[in-house]
Coordinates of C-alpha atoms in Angstrom, one line a residue:
X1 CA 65.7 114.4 96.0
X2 CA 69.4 113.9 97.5
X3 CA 72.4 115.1 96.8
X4 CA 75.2 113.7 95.6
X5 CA 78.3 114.5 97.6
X6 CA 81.1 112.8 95.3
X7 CA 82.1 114.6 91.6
X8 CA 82.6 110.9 90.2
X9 CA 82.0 107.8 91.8
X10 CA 85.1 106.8 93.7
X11 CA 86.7 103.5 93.4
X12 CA 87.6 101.3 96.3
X13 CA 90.7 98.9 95.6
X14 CA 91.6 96.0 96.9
X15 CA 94.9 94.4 97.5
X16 CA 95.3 90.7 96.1
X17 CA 98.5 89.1 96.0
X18 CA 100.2 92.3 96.2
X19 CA 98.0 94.1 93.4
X20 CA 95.3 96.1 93.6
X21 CA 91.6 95.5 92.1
X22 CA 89.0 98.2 91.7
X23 CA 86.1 96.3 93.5
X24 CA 83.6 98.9 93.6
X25 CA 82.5 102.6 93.1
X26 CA 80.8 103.9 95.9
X27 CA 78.3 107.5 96.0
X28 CA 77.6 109.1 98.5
X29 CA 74.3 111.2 98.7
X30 CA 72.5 113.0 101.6
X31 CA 69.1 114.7 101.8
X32 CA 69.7 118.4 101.1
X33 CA 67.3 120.1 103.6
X34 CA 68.2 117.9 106.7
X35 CA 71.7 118.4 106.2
X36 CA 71.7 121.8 105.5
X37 CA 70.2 122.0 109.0
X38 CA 72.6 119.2 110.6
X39 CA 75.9 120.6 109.6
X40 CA 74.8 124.6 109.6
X41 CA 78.1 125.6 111.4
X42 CA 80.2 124.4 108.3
X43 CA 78.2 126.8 105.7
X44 CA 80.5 128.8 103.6
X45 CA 83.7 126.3 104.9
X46 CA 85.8 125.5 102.0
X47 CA 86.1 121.7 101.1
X48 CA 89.7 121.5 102.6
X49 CA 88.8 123.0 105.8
X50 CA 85.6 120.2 106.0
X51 CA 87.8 117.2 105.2
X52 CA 90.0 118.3 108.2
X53 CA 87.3 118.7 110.5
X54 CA 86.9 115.7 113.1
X55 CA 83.8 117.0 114.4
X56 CA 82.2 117.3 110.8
X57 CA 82.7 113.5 110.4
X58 CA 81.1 113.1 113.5
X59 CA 77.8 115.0 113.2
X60 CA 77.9 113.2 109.7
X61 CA 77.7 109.8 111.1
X62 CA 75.9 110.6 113.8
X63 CA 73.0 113.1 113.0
X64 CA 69.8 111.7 112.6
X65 CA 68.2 114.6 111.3
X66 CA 68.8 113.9 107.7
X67 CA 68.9 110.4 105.0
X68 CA 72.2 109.3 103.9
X69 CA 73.2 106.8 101.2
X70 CA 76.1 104.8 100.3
X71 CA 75.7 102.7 96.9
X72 CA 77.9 100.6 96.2
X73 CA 78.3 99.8 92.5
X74 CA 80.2 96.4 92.0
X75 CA 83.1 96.6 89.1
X76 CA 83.6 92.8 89.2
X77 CA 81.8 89.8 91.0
X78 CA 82.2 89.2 94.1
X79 CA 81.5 86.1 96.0
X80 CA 79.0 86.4 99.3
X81 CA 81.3 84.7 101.4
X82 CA 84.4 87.4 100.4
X83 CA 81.4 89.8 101.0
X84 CA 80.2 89.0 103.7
X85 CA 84.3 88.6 105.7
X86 CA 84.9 91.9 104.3
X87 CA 81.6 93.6 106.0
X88 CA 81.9 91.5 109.4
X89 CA 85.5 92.6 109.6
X90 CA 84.4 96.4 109.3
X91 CA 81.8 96.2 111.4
X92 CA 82.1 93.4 114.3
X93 CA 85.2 95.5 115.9
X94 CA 82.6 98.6 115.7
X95 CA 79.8 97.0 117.0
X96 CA 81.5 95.1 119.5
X97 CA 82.9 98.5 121.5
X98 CA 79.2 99.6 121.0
X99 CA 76.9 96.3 121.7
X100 CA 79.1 93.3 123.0
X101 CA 78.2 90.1 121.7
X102 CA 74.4 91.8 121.2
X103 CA 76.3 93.8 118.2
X104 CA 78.1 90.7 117.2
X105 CA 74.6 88.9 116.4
X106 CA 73.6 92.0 114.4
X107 CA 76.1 92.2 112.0
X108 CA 75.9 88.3 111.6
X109 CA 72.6 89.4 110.7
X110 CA 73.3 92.1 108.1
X111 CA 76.4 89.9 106.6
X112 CA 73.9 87.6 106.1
X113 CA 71.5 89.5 103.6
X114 CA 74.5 89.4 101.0
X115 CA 74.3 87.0 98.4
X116 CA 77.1 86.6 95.1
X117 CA 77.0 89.6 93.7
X118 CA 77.8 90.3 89.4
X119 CA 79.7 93.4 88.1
X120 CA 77.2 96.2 87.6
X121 CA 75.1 95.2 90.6
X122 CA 74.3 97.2 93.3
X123 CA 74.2 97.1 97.4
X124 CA 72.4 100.6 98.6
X125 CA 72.7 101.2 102.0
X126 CA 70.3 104.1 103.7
X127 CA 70.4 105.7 107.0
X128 CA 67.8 107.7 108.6
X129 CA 67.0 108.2 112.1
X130 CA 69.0 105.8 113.0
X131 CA 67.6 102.5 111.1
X132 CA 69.8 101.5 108.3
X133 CA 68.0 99.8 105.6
X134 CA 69.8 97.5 102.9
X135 CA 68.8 97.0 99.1
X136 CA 71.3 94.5 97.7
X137 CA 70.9 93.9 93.7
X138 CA 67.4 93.0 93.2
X139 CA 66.4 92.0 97.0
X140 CA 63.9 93.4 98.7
X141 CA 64.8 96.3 101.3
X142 CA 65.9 94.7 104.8
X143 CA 66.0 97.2 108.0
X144 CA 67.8 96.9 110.8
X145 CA 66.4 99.5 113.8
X146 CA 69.8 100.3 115.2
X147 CA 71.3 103.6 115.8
X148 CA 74.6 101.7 116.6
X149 CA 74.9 99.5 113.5
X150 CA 73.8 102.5 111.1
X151 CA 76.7 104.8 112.4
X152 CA 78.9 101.5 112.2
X153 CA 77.9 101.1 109.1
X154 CA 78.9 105.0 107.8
X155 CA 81.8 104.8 110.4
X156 CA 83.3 102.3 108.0
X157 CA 83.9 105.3 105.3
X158 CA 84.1 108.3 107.2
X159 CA 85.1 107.2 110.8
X160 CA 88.5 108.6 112.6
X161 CA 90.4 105.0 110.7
X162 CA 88.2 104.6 107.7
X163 CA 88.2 100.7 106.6
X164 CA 88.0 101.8 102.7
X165 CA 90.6 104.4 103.8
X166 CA 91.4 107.8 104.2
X167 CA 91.4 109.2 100.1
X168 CA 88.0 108.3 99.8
X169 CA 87.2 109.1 103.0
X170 CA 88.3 112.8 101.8
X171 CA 86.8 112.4 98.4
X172 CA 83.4 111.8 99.3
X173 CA 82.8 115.1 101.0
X174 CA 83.7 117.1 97.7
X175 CA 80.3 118.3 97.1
X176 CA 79.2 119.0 100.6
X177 CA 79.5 123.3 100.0
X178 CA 76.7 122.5 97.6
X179 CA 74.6 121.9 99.9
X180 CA 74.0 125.8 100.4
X181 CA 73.5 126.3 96.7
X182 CA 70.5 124.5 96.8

């Protein structure tokens, strides 16, 4: 069972000529009893006090105590090839610091599970112990062993300069108190 750490589903826009497009909704959900354990210093923190913290964001990228998922729930079709720049953009700056050109080929190799994707389909990414494992519309599950490209991956949403930026950044954290009420 996870948890779902968004209220709602938060919607990522994207600029176009100047005018923004709701692409996607994204969730975010994390496996109660692992994160309980993970992020123990931050029971009883309100949510304001949690978004602020730096060090939160990093033991929630970086832990590998506990699953975390991102889906990603398509509002409008998207073609692989936009897909595809948009995740190799994220991610090849990320991986490059990391890997070199070794995390160059690996996201080359994630980018290139996408295919077109159709409003209401979905790309679920997991993370646990540091594999991240990839479930795009109705493809089978594709893992990649690789601590670095799993916290590149989450980095992209709740890194120090978050890619989808900081609102949702903020926003997807809104449930993480809950975690105690369990």
């Amino acid at each position: 069972m996870m948890l779902r750490c968004s209220l709602e589903l938060e919607s990522v826009l994207k600029k176009v000529v100047g005018v923004n497009f709701k692409v996607y909704a994204v969730g975010f959900y994390v496996e109660p009893a692992g994160a309980r354990r993970a992020l123990s210093q931050y029971r009883g923190s309100s949510v304001s006090d949690i978004r602020k913290s730096k060090d939160f964001y990093e033991k929630l990228t970086k832990a590998n105590s506990f699953r975390r998922v991102l889906e990603l729930n398509f509002l409008r079709s998207v073609g692989k090839d936009k897909l595809r720049d948009t995740f190799n953009e994220g991610l090849a700056v990320r991986m490059k610091k990391l890997m070199g050109n070794a995390g160059n080929a690996l996201v080359e190799q994630l980018v290139a599970v996408f295919s077109d994707i159709k409003a209401g389909q979905k790309i679920i990414f997991s993370v646990e112990k540091g594999v991240l494992s990839v479930r795009h519309h109705t493809n089978s599950i594709v893992r990649f062993n690789s601590p670095e490209l799993a916290w590149s991956l989450l980095d992209l949403y709740f890194g120090q300069n978050p890619t989808v930026g900081t609102e949702l950044k903020l926003d997807l954290v809104e449930r993480i108190p809950h975690l105690w009420n369990k």
